[in-house]
PDB file of C-alpha atoms in Angstrom:
ATOM      1  CA  MET A  62       0.062  -0.060   0.248  1.00  0.00           C
ATOM      2  CA  SER A  63       1.291   3.365  -0.734  1.00  0.00           C
ATOM      3  CA  GLY A  64       1.574   7.329  -1.019  1.00  0.00           C
ATOM      4  CA  ALA A  65       0.218  10.815  -1.067  1.00  0.00           C
ATOM      5  CA  GLN A  66      -1.400  12.162  -4.060  1.00  0.00           C
ATOM      6  CA  LYS A  67      -2.192  15.916  -5.125  1.00  0.00           C
ATOM      7  CA  ASP A  68      -5.414  17.724  -4.158  1.00  0.00           C
ATOM      8  CA  SER A  69      -6.912  17.504  -7.348  1.00  0.00           C
ATOM      9  CA  LYS A  70     -10.206  19.443  -6.242  1.00  0.00           C
ATOM     10  CA  GLY A  71      -8.399  22.489  -5.307  1.00  0.00           C
ATOM     11  CA  SER A  72      -9.994  23.027  -2.122  1.00  0.00           C
ATOM     12  CA  ASP A  73      -8.790  25.506   0.959  1.00  0.00           C
ATOM     13  CA  GLU A  74     -10.024  23.338   3.447  1.00  0.00           C
ATOM     14  CA  SER A  75      -7.729  20.775   4.804  1.00  0.00           C
ATOM     15  CA  THR A  76      -8.923  17.436   6.340  1.00  0.00           C
ATOM     16  CA  LEU A  77      -7.878  16.010   9.774  1.00  0.00           C
ATOM     17  CA  LEU A  78      -8.559  12.081  10.546  1.00  0.00           C
ATOM     18  CA  LEU A  79      -8.189  11.342  14.360  1.00  0.00           C
ATOM     19  CA  MET A  80      -7.281   7.896  14.946  1.00  0.00           C
ATOM     20  CA  GLY A  81      -6.233   5.968  18.326  1.00  0.00           C
ATOM     21  CA  MET A  82      -6.552   3.286  20.448  1.00  0.00           C
ATOM     22  CA  THR A  83     -10.171   3.328  22.743  1.00  0.00           C
ATOM     23  CA  GLY A  84     -10.126   5.613  25.687  1.00  0.00           C
ATOM     24  CA  ALA A  85      -7.172   7.698  24.744  1.00  0.00           C
ATOM     25  CA  GLY A  86      -9.115  10.649  24.319  1.00  0.00           C
ATOM     26  CA  LYS A  87      -9.802  11.464  20.507  1.00  0.00           C
ATOM     27  CA  SER A  88     -13.394  12.635  21.110  1.00  0.00           C
ATOM     28  CA  GLY A  89     -12.244  14.817  23.686  1.00  0.00           C
ATOM     29  CA  PHE A  90      -9.283  16.159  21.477  1.00  0.00           C
ATOM     30  CA  GLY A  91     -11.790  16.567  18.372  1.00  0.00           C
ATOM     31  CA  ASN A  92     -13.927  18.803  20.743  1.00  0.00           C
ATOM     32  CA  PHE A  93     -10.869  21.075  21.410  1.00  0.00           C
ATOM     33  CA  LEU A  94     -10.503  21.558  17.714  1.00  0.00           C
ATOM     34  CA  THR A  95     -14.193  22.238  16.873  1.00  0.00           C
ATOM     35  CA  LYS A  96     -16.718  22.910  19.718  1.00  0.00           C
ATOM     36  CA  ASP A  97     -17.503  21.595  22.836  1.00  0.00           C
ATOM     37  CA  ASP A  98     -19.554  18.209  23.124  1.00  0.00           C
ATOM     38  CA  ALA A  99     -19.003  18.140  19.193  1.00  0.00           C
ATOM     39  CA  PHE A 100     -18.149  14.497  19.023  1.00  0.00           C
ATOM     40  CA  GLY A 101     -18.895  13.618  22.954  1.00  0.00           C
ATOM     41  CA  SER A 102     -16.613  12.500  25.206  1.00  0.00           C
ATOM     42  CA  LYS A 103     -17.146  10.483  28.677  1.00  0.00           C
ATOM     43  CA  ALA A 104     -14.789   8.219  30.940  1.00  0.00           C
ATOM     44  CA  GLY A 105     -15.941   4.846  31.103  1.00  0.00           C
ATOM     45  CA  ILE A 106     -15.090   1.179  30.153  1.00  0.00           C
ATOM     46  CA  LEU A 107     -16.898   1.182  27.141  1.00  0.00           C
ATOM     47  CA  SER A 108     -15.930   3.508  23.766  1.00  0.00           C
ATOM     48  CA  VAL A 109     -18.306   6.785  23.624  1.00  0.00           C
ATOM     49  CA  SER A 110     -17.754   6.882  19.629  1.00  0.00           C
ATOM     50  CA  HIS A 111     -19.968   4.324  18.136  1.00  0.00           C
ATOM     51  CA  GLY A 112     -19.087   4.875  14.520  1.00  0.00           C
ATOM     52  CA  PRO A 113     -17.151   8.011  12.395  1.00  0.00           C
ATOM     53  CA  GLN A 114     -18.335  11.335  12.165  1.00  0.00           C
ATOM     54  CA  LYS A 115     -17.220  14.840  11.027  1.00  0.00           C
ATOM     55  CA  GLU A 116     -17.193  18.052  12.003  1.00  0.00           C
ATOM     56  CA  LYS A 117     -16.264  21.475  10.316  1.00  0.00           C
ATOM     57  CA  THR A 118     -14.486  24.379  12.041  1.00  0.00           C
ATOM     58  CA  GLU A 119     -12.708  27.672  10.866  1.00  0.00           C
ATOM     59  CA  LYS A 120     -10.390  29.088  13.094  1.00  0.00           C
ATOM     60  CA  TYR A 121      -7.014  31.267  13.047  1.00  0.00           C
ATOM     61  CA  GLY A 122      -7.211  31.200   9.209  1.00  0.00           C
ATOM     62  CA  THR A 123      -7.383  27.613   9.047  1.00  0.00           C
ATOM     63  CA  SER A 124     -10.818  25.981   7.360  1.00  0.00           C
ATOM     64  CA  LEU A 125     -10.734  22.537   9.026  1.00  0.00           C
ATOM     65  CA  SER A 126     -12.954  19.219   8.622  1.00  0.00           C
ATOM     66  CA  VAL A 127     -12.274  16.756  11.654  1.00  0.00           C
ATOM     67  CA  VAL A 128     -13.037  13.171  11.394  1.00  0.00           C
ATOM     68  CA  ASP A 129     -13.127  11.058  14.069  1.00  0.00           C
ATOM     69  CA  THR A 130     -13.010   7.348  14.276  1.00  0.00           C
ATOM     70  CA  PRO A 131     -14.005   4.481  16.321  1.00  0.00           C
ATOM     71  CA  GLY A 132     -11.517   3.150  18.613  1.00  0.00           C
ATOM     72  CA  LEU A 133      -8.790   1.131  17.054  1.00  0.00           C
ATOM     73  CA  ASN A 134      -9.428  -1.477  19.566  1.00  0.00           C
ATOM     74  CA  ASP A 135     -13.465  -0.641  20.209  1.00  0.00           C
ATOM     75  CA  ALA A 136     -14.797  -2.193  23.280  1.00  0.00           C
ATOM     76  CA  TRP A 137     -18.156  -0.982  22.227  1.00  0.00           C
ATOM     77  CA  GLU A 138     -20.776  -4.097  23.196  1.00  0.00           C
ATOM     78  CA  GLY A 139     -21.956  -6.064  20.174  1.00  0.00           C
ATOM     79  CA  GLN A 140     -19.009  -4.239  18.009  1.00  0.00           C
ATOM     80  CA  ASN A 141     -17.903  -7.013  15.934  1.00  0.00           C
ATOM     81  CA  THR A 142     -16.528  -7.737  12.250  1.00  0.00           C
ATOM     82  CA  GLU A 143     -19.305  -6.661  10.253  1.00  0.00           C
ATOM     83  CA  LYS A 144     -19.559  -3.757  12.377  1.00  0.00           C
ATOM     84  CA  THR A 145     -16.038  -2.383  12.229  1.00  0.00           C
ATOM     85  CA  LEU A 146     -16.027  -3.132   8.472  1.00  0.00           C
ATOM     86  CA  SER A 147     -19.054  -0.782   7.779  1.00  0.00           C
ATOM     87  CA  ASP A 148     -17.229   2.160  10.215  1.00  0.00           C
ATOM     88  CA  ILE A 149     -13.813   1.576   8.224  1.00  0.00           C
ATOM     89  CA  MET A 150     -15.887   2.163   4.881  1.00  0.00           C
ATOM     90  CA  LYS A 151     -17.919   4.857   6.178  1.00  0.00           C
ATOM     91  CA  GLY A 152     -14.648   6.444   7.484  1.00  0.00           C
ATOM     92  CA  ILE A 153     -13.107   6.536   4.163  1.00  0.00           C
ATOM     93  CA  LYS A 154     -16.706   7.715   2.355  1.00  0.00           C
ATOM     94  CA  MET A 155     -16.344  10.667   4.578  1.00  0.00           C
ATOM     95  CA  VAL A 156     -12.856  12.000   3.882  1.00  0.00           C
ATOM     96  CA  GLY A 157     -13.305  11.089   0.222  1.00  0.00           C
ATOM     97  CA  GLY A 158     -10.107   8.422   0.374  1.00  0.00           C
ATOM     98  CA  GLU A 159      -7.740  10.959   1.488  1.00  0.00           C
ATOM     99  CA  VAL A 160      -6.936  13.078   4.079  1.00  0.00           C
ATOM    100  CA  ASP A 161      -4.190  16.035   4.822  1.00  0.00           C
ATOM    101  CA  SER A 162      -3.320  14.989   8.143  1.00  0.00           C
ATOM    102  CA  ILE A 163      -3.678  12.340  10.878  1.00  0.00           C
ATOM    103  CA  CYS A 164      -3.737  12.995  14.057  1.00  0.00           C
ATOM    104  CA  TYR A 165      -2.688   9.561  16.458  1.00  0.00           C
ATOM    105  CA  VAL A 166      -4.249  10.342  19.550  1.00  0.00           C
ATOM    106  CA  MET A 167      -2.306   8.741  22.632  1.00  0.00           C
ATOM    107  CA  ASP A 168      -2.943   8.641  26.754  1.00  0.00           C
ATOM    108  CA  VAL A 169       0.345   9.463  27.710  1.00  0.00           C
ATOM    109  CA  SER A 170      -0.380   7.893  31.130  1.00  0.00           C
ATOM    110  CA  LYS A 171      -0.926   4.787  29.969  1.00  0.00           C
ATOM    111  CA  ARG A 172       1.293   1.423  29.205  1.00  0.00           C
ATOM    112  CA  PHE A 173       2.128   1.168  25.667  1.00  0.00           C
ATOM    113  CA  THR A 174       1.055  -2.304  24.548  1.00  0.00           C
ATOM    114  CA  ASP A 175       1.816  -4.763  22.010  1.00  0.00           C
ATOM    115  CA  ASN A 176      -1.805  -4.009  20.630  1.00  0.00           C
ATOM    116  CA  GLU A 177      -0.767  -0.439  19.952  1.00  0.00           C
ATOM    117  CA  ALA A 178       2.590  -1.490  18.560  1.00  0.00           C
ATOM    118  CA  ALA A 179       0.778  -3.695  15.856  1.00  0.00           C
ATOM    119  CA  VAL A 180      -1.374  -0.910  14.573  1.00  0.00           C
ATOM    120  CA  LEU A 181       1.279   1.468  14.291  1.00  0.00           C
ATOM    121  CA  ASN A 182       3.119  -1.136  12.428  1.00  0.00           C
ATOM    122  CA  TYR A 183      -0.085  -1.638  10.208  1.00  0.00           C
ATOM    123  CA  LEU A 184      -0.611   2.232   9.628  1.00  0.00           C
ATOM    124  CA  GLU A 185       3.152   2.515   8.754  1.00  0.00           C
ATOM    125  CA  GLU A 186       2.918   0.011   6.107  1.00  0.00           C
ATOM    126  CA  ALA A 187      -0.068   1.541   4.694  1.00  0.00           C
ATOM    127  CA  GLY A 188       1.415   4.437   2.858  1.00  0.00           C
ATOM    128  CA  ASN A 189       3.882   7.580   3.302  1.00  0.00           C
ATOM    129  CA  LEU A 190       2.528   8.043   6.813  1.00  0.00           C
ATOM    130  CA  TRP A 191       5.091  10.256   8.476  1.00  0.00           C
ATOM    131  CA  PRO A 192       5.222  13.314   6.495  1.00  0.00           C
ATOM    132  CA  HIS A 193       1.403  13.719   7.346  1.00  0.00           C
ATOM    133  CA  MET A 194       1.334  12.483  11.052  1.00  0.00           C
ATOM    134  CA  ILE A 195       0.506  14.642  14.184  1.00  0.00           C
ATOM    135  CA  LEU A 196       1.249  12.776  17.392  1.00  0.00           C
ATOM    136  CA  VAL A 197      -0.771  14.199  20.199  1.00  0.00           C
ATOM    137  CA  PHE A 198      -1.059  13.105  23.990  1.00  0.00           C
ATOM    138  CA  THR A 199      -3.905  13.885  25.996  1.00  0.00           C
ATOM    139  CA  HIS A 200      -3.943  13.558  30.217  1.00  0.00           C
ATOM    140  CA  ALA A 201      -0.379  15.333  30.038  1.00  0.00           C
ATOM    141  CA  ALA A 202      -0.934  17.004  33.705  1.00  0.00           C
ATOM    142  CA  GLN A 203      -0.458  13.291  34.976  1.00  0.00           C
ATOM    143  CA  VAL A 204       3.283  13.318  33.959  1.00  0.00           C
ATOM    144  CA  GLY A 205       4.074  16.787  34.562  1.00  0.00           C
ATOM    145  CA  GLU A 206       3.102  20.035  35.719  1.00  0.00           C
ATOM    146  CA  THR A 207       4.101  22.096  33.012  1.00  0.00           C
ATOM    147  CA  GLU A 208       4.869  21.511  29.380  1.00  0.00           C
ATOM    148  CA  ASP A 209       8.108  21.458  29.866  1.00  0.00           C
ATOM    149  CA  GLU A 210       8.209  18.585  32.523  1.00  0.00           C
ATOM    150  CA  GLN A 211       5.923  16.999  30.196  1.00  0.00           C
ATOM    151  CA  LYS A 212       8.079  16.882  27.186  1.00  0.00           C
ATOM    152  CA  SER A 213      11.042  16.358  29.542  1.00  0.00           C
ATOM    153  CA  TYR A 214       8.763  13.094  30.562  1.00  0.00           C
ATOM    154  CA  LEU A 215       8.492  12.149  26.958  1.00  0.00           C
ATOM    155  CA  LYS A 216      12.307  12.161  26.309  1.00  0.00           C
ATOM    156  CA  GLU A 217      13.101   9.921  29.169  1.00  0.00           C
ATOM    157  CA  VAL A 218      10.584   7.253  28.002  1.00  0.00           C
ATOM    158  CA  VAL A 219      11.869   7.420  24.672  1.00  0.00           C
ATOM    159  CA  ALA A 220      15.723   7.306  26.240  1.00  0.00           C
ATOM    160  CA  ASN A 221      15.065   4.554  28.384  1.00  0.00           C
ATOM    161  CA  PRO A 222      16.579   0.986  27.020  1.00  0.00           C
ATOM    162  CA  LYS A 223      12.924  -0.503  27.855  1.00  0.00           C
ATOM    163  CA  CYS A 224      11.093   1.656  25.333  1.00  0.00           C
ATOM    164  CA  PRO A 225       9.470  -0.087  22.830  1.00  0.00           C
ATOM    165  CA  LYS A 226      11.187   0.331  19.489  1.00  0.00           C
ATOM    166  CA  GLU A 227       7.812   1.202  17.627  1.00  0.00           C
ATOM    167  CA  PHE A 228       6.848   3.857  19.962  1.00  0.00           C
ATOM    168  CA  LYS A 229      10.637   5.108  19.199  1.00  0.00           C
ATOM    169  CA  LYS A 230      10.064   5.283  15.782  1.00  0.00           C
ATOM    170  CA  LEU A 231       6.740   6.923  15.924  1.00  0.00           C
ATOM    171  CA  VAL A 232       8.189   9.949  18.119  1.00  0.00           C
ATOM    172  CA  ASP A 233      11.167  10.215  16.087  1.00  0.00           C
ATOM    173  CA  ASN A 234       9.368  10.144  12.585  1.00  0.00           C
ATOM    174  CA  VAL A 235       6.754  12.546  13.993  1.00  0.00           C
ATOM    175  CA  LYS A 236       9.818  15.188  14.472  1.00  0.00           C
ATOM    176  CA  ASP A 237       8.531  18.293  16.093  1.00  0.00           C
ATOM    177  CA  ARG A 238       4.877  17.949  15.416  1.00  0.00           C
ATOM    178  CA  VAL A 239       4.081  16.701  18.910  1.00  0.00           C
ATOM    179  CA  VAL A 240       1.481  18.101  20.969  1.00  0.00           C
ATOM    180  CA  MET A 241       0.755  17.573  24.763  1.00  0.00           C
ATOM    181  CA  VAL A 242      -2.964  18.192  26.130  1.00  0.00           C
ATOM    182  CA  GLU A 243      -4.933  18.512  29.300  1.00  0.00           C
ATOM    183  CA  ALA A 244      -8.620  19.066  28.913  1.00  0.00           C
ATOM    184  CA  LYS A 245      -9.264  19.057  32.779  1.00  0.00           C
ATOM    185  CA  GLY A 246      -9.246  22.171  34.446  1.00  0.00           C
ATOM    186  CA  THR A 247      -7.310  24.102  31.725  1.00  0.00           C
ATOM    187  CA  SER A 248      -8.114  27.914  30.898  1.00  0.00           C
ATOM    188  CA  ASP A 249      -9.245  29.024  27.299  1.00  0.00           C
ATOM    189  CA  GLU A 250      -6.335  30.766  26.822  1.00  0.00           C
ATOM    190  CA  TYR A 251      -4.701  27.206  27.076  1.00  0.00           C
ATOM    191  CA  LYS A 252      -7.089  25.413  24.767  1.00  0.00           C
ATOM    192  CA  THR A 253      -6.784  28.132  22.175  1.00  0.00           C
ATOM    193  CA  GLU A 254      -2.809  28.258  22.220  1.00  0.00           C
ATOM    194  CA  LYS A 255      -3.218  24.121  21.577  1.00  0.00           C
ATOM    195  CA  VAL A 256      -5.768  24.872  18.580  1.00  0.00           C
ATOM    196  CA  LYS A 257      -3.405  27.302  17.118  1.00  0.00           C
ATOM    197  CA  LYS A 258      -0.504  24.670  17.545  1.00  0.00           C
ATOM    198  CA  VAL A 259      -2.022  22.206  15.599  1.00  0.00           C
ATOM    199  CA  MET A 260      -3.870  24.310  13.191  1.00  0.00           C
ATOM    200  CA  SER A 261      -0.465  25.368  12.368  1.00  0.00           C
ATOM    201  CA  MET A 262       0.831  22.213  12.197  1.00  0.00           C
ATOM    202  CA  VAL A 263      -1.620  20.846   9.745  1.00  0.00           C
ATOM    203  CA  GLN A 264      -1.142  24.327   7.313  1.00  0.00           C
ATOM    204  CA  GLN A 265       2.747  23.534   7.653  1.00  0.00           C
ATOM    205  CA  ILE A 266       2.020  19.517   6.427  1.00  0.00           C
ATOM    206  CA  ARG A 267       0.049  20.973   3.510  1.00  0.00           C
ATOM    207  CA  THR A 268       2.908  23.057   2.616  1.00  0.00           C
ATOM    208  CA  THR A 269       5.493  21.026   2.825  1.00  0.00           C
ATOM    209  CA  SER A 270       3.493  18.423   0.769  1.00  0.00           C
ATOM    210  CA  SER A 271       2.798  20.566  -1.934  1.00  0.00           C
ATOM    211  CA  GLY A 272      -1.225  20.124  -1.703  1.00  0.00           C
ATOM    212  CA  ALA A 273      -0.236  15.972  -1.645  1.00  0.00           C
ATOM    213  CA  LYS A 274      -2.797  14.028   0.355  1.00  0.00           C
ATOM    214  CA  TYR A 275      -2.115  10.705   2.479  1.00  0.00           C
ATOM    215  CA  THR A 276      -3.835   8.003   0.925  1.00  0.00           C
ATOM    216  CA  ASN A 277      -3.472   4.193   0.336  1.00  0.00           C
ATOM    217  CA  THR A 278      -4.652   1.107  -1.169  1.00  0.00           C
ATOM    218  CA  LEU A 279      -7.259   0.521   0.885  1.00  0.00           C
ATOM    219  CA  PHE A 280      -8.752   3.975   0.675  1.00  0.00           C
ATOM    220  CA  ARG A 281      -8.531   3.932  -2.995  1.00  0.00           C
ATOM    221  CA  GLU A 282     -10.515   0.533  -3.470  1.00  0.00           C
ATOM    222  CA  VAL A 283     -13.023   1.558  -1.219  1.00  0.00           C
ATOM    223  CA  ILE A 284     -13.423   4.936  -2.829  1.00  0.00           C
ATOM    224  CA  THR A 285     -13.634   3.091  -6.056  1.00  0.00           C
ATOM    225  CA  ALA A 286     -15.908   0.444  -5.275  1.00  0.00           C
ATOM    226  CA  PHE A 287     -18.389   2.935  -4.137  1.00  0.00           C
ATOM    227  CA  ASP A 288     -18.119   4.801  -7.516  1.00  0.00           C
ATOM    228  CA  LYS A 289     -18.696   1.583  -9.585  1.00  0.00           C
ATOM    229  CA  SER A 290     -21.506   0.712  -7.610  1.00  0.00           C
ATOM    230  CA  LYS A 291     -23.059   4.016  -7.840  1.00  0.00           C
ATOM    231  CA  LYS A 292     -22.780   4.122 -11.492  1.00  0.00           C
ATOM    232  CA  SER A 293     -24.347   0.941 -11.838  1.00  0.00           C
ATOM    233  CA  GLY A 294     -27.348   2.296 -10.202  1.00  0.00           C
ATOM    234  CA  ASP A 295     -27.410  -0.359  -7.372  1.00  0.00           C
ATOM    235  CA  SER A 296     -28.912   0.202  -4.012  1.00  0.00           C
ATOM    236  CA  THR A 297     -27.387   1.759  -0.954  1.00  0.00           C
ATOM    237  CA  GLU A 298     -27.504  -1.531   0.662  1.00  0.00           C
ATOM    238  CA  THR A 299     -25.672  -3.317  -2.397  1.00  0.00           C
ATOM    239  CA  THR A 300     -22.950  -0.184  -2.748  1.00  0.00           C
ATOM    240  CA  GLU A 301     -22.495  -0.874   1.009  1.00  0.00           C
ATOM    241  CA  LYS A 302     -22.083  -4.500   0.475  1.00  0.00           C
ATOM    242  CA  LYS A 303     -19.708  -4.221  -2.118  1.00  0.00           C
ATOM    243  CA  ALA A 304     -17.320  -1.803  -0.516  1.00  0.00           C
ATOM    244  CA  LYS A 305     -17.306  -3.894   2.523  1.00  0.00           C
ATOM    245  CA  GLU A 306     -16.372  -6.685   0.640  1.00  0.00           C
ATOM    246  CA  VAL A 307     -13.318  -4.936  -0.906  1.00  0.00           C
ATOM    247  CA  ALA A 308     -12.271  -3.608   2.520  1.00  0.00           C
ATOM    248  CA  LYS A 309     -12.272  -6.843   3.678  1.00  0.00           C
ATOM    249  CA  ALA A 310     -10.157  -8.404   1.147  1.00  0.00           C
ATOM    250  CA  GLU A 311      -7.503  -5.095   1.504  1.00  0.00           C
ATOM    251  CA  ILE A 312      -7.260  -5.698   5.366  1.00  0.00           C
ATOM    252  CA  LYS A 313      -7.079  -9.657   4.700  1.00  0.00           C
ATOM    253  CA  LYS A 314      -4.074  -8.822   2.413  1.00  0.00           C
ATOM    254  CA  ALA A 315      -2.188  -6.714   5.032  1.00  0.00           C
ATOM    255  CA  VAL A 316      -2.893  -9.200   7.888  1.00  0.00           C
ATOM    256  CA  GLU A 317      -1.260 -12.143   5.862  1.00  0.00           C
ATOM    257  CA  LYS A 318       1.466  -9.907   5.064  1.00  0.00           C
ATOM    258  CA  ASP A 319       2.317  -9.327   8.541  1.00  0.00           C
ATOM    259  CA  LYS A 320       5.151 -12.091   9.975  1.00  0.00           C
ATOM    260  CA  SER A 321       5.483 -10.882  13.124  1.00  0.00           C
ATOM    261  CA  GLY A 322       1.947 -12.053  14.064  1.00  0.00           C
ATOM    262  CA  LYS A 323       0.994  -8.940  16.105  1.00  0.00           C
ATOM    263  CA  ARG A 324      -1.321  -7.690  13.809  1.00  0.00           C
ATOM    264  CA  ARG A 325      -3.334 -10.643  13.775  1.00  0.00           C
ATOM    265  CA  LYS A 326      -4.179 -10.843  17.144  1.00  0.00           C
ATOM    266  CA  ILE A 327      -6.111  -7.488  16.468  1.00  0.00           C
ATOM    267  CA  CYS A 328      -7.521  -8.398  12.836  1.00  0.00           C
ATOM    268  CA  LYS A 329      -8.082 -12.104  13.328  1.00  0.00           C
ATOM    269  CA  LEU A 330     -11.652 -12.121  12.713  1.00  0.00           C
ATOM    270  CA  PHE A 331     -11.073 -10.570   9.357  1.00  0.00           C
TER     271      PHE A 331
END
């Protein structure tokens, strides 16, 4: 799977895809970028995001579409393979098969797991990911009161010999596109500063990539399936069924390429 492609639509609006594990704080961060409770956010064992959701915002000279996705290890009761495939399809359709930036959201206070490592391996192999990625750490106050203390903590983690190589690779490859965020008890001034920082990164990515967007085989194949089915006059149900089969086939191919076995732990139902 590969690549980034030029923005053929000539739009001034940027698209930001929120990704991460269940409970990482994606929806809460999405609310930072758009408006209070646009995505809904609540602590708990079960995931809040039941499906992909898109919200638009325009701040500090940047017009942005923010797409929140279900947790990559979604714990919602009843979440099964078919539901997961449907959510993947809907999310891809929402962004038109390409995005300017991907915000990978992690809870800085939680342990980095094998599942997380497997997901990052999968995302890296999907295409030219790193130039389009922004890394966001939530619950930052749990590792330091000030931003300097939070950044120092991150440096210590990466320098630790026991730090997983996938995590080191992630931090190294996003370079300076790292944002530490604390949602609880913070001022409007603090939130404004963080939003401006992310908006600036989105613009920087778009400028550096000369408008090229992130995409991959899965994205392109699903959009092609939707377009072909629509031209054939298929019903909505049939169109979604065809796109779902394409998504299933592409994910299966990716799983079969995995030699470590970690990704199979996540995608075994496919």
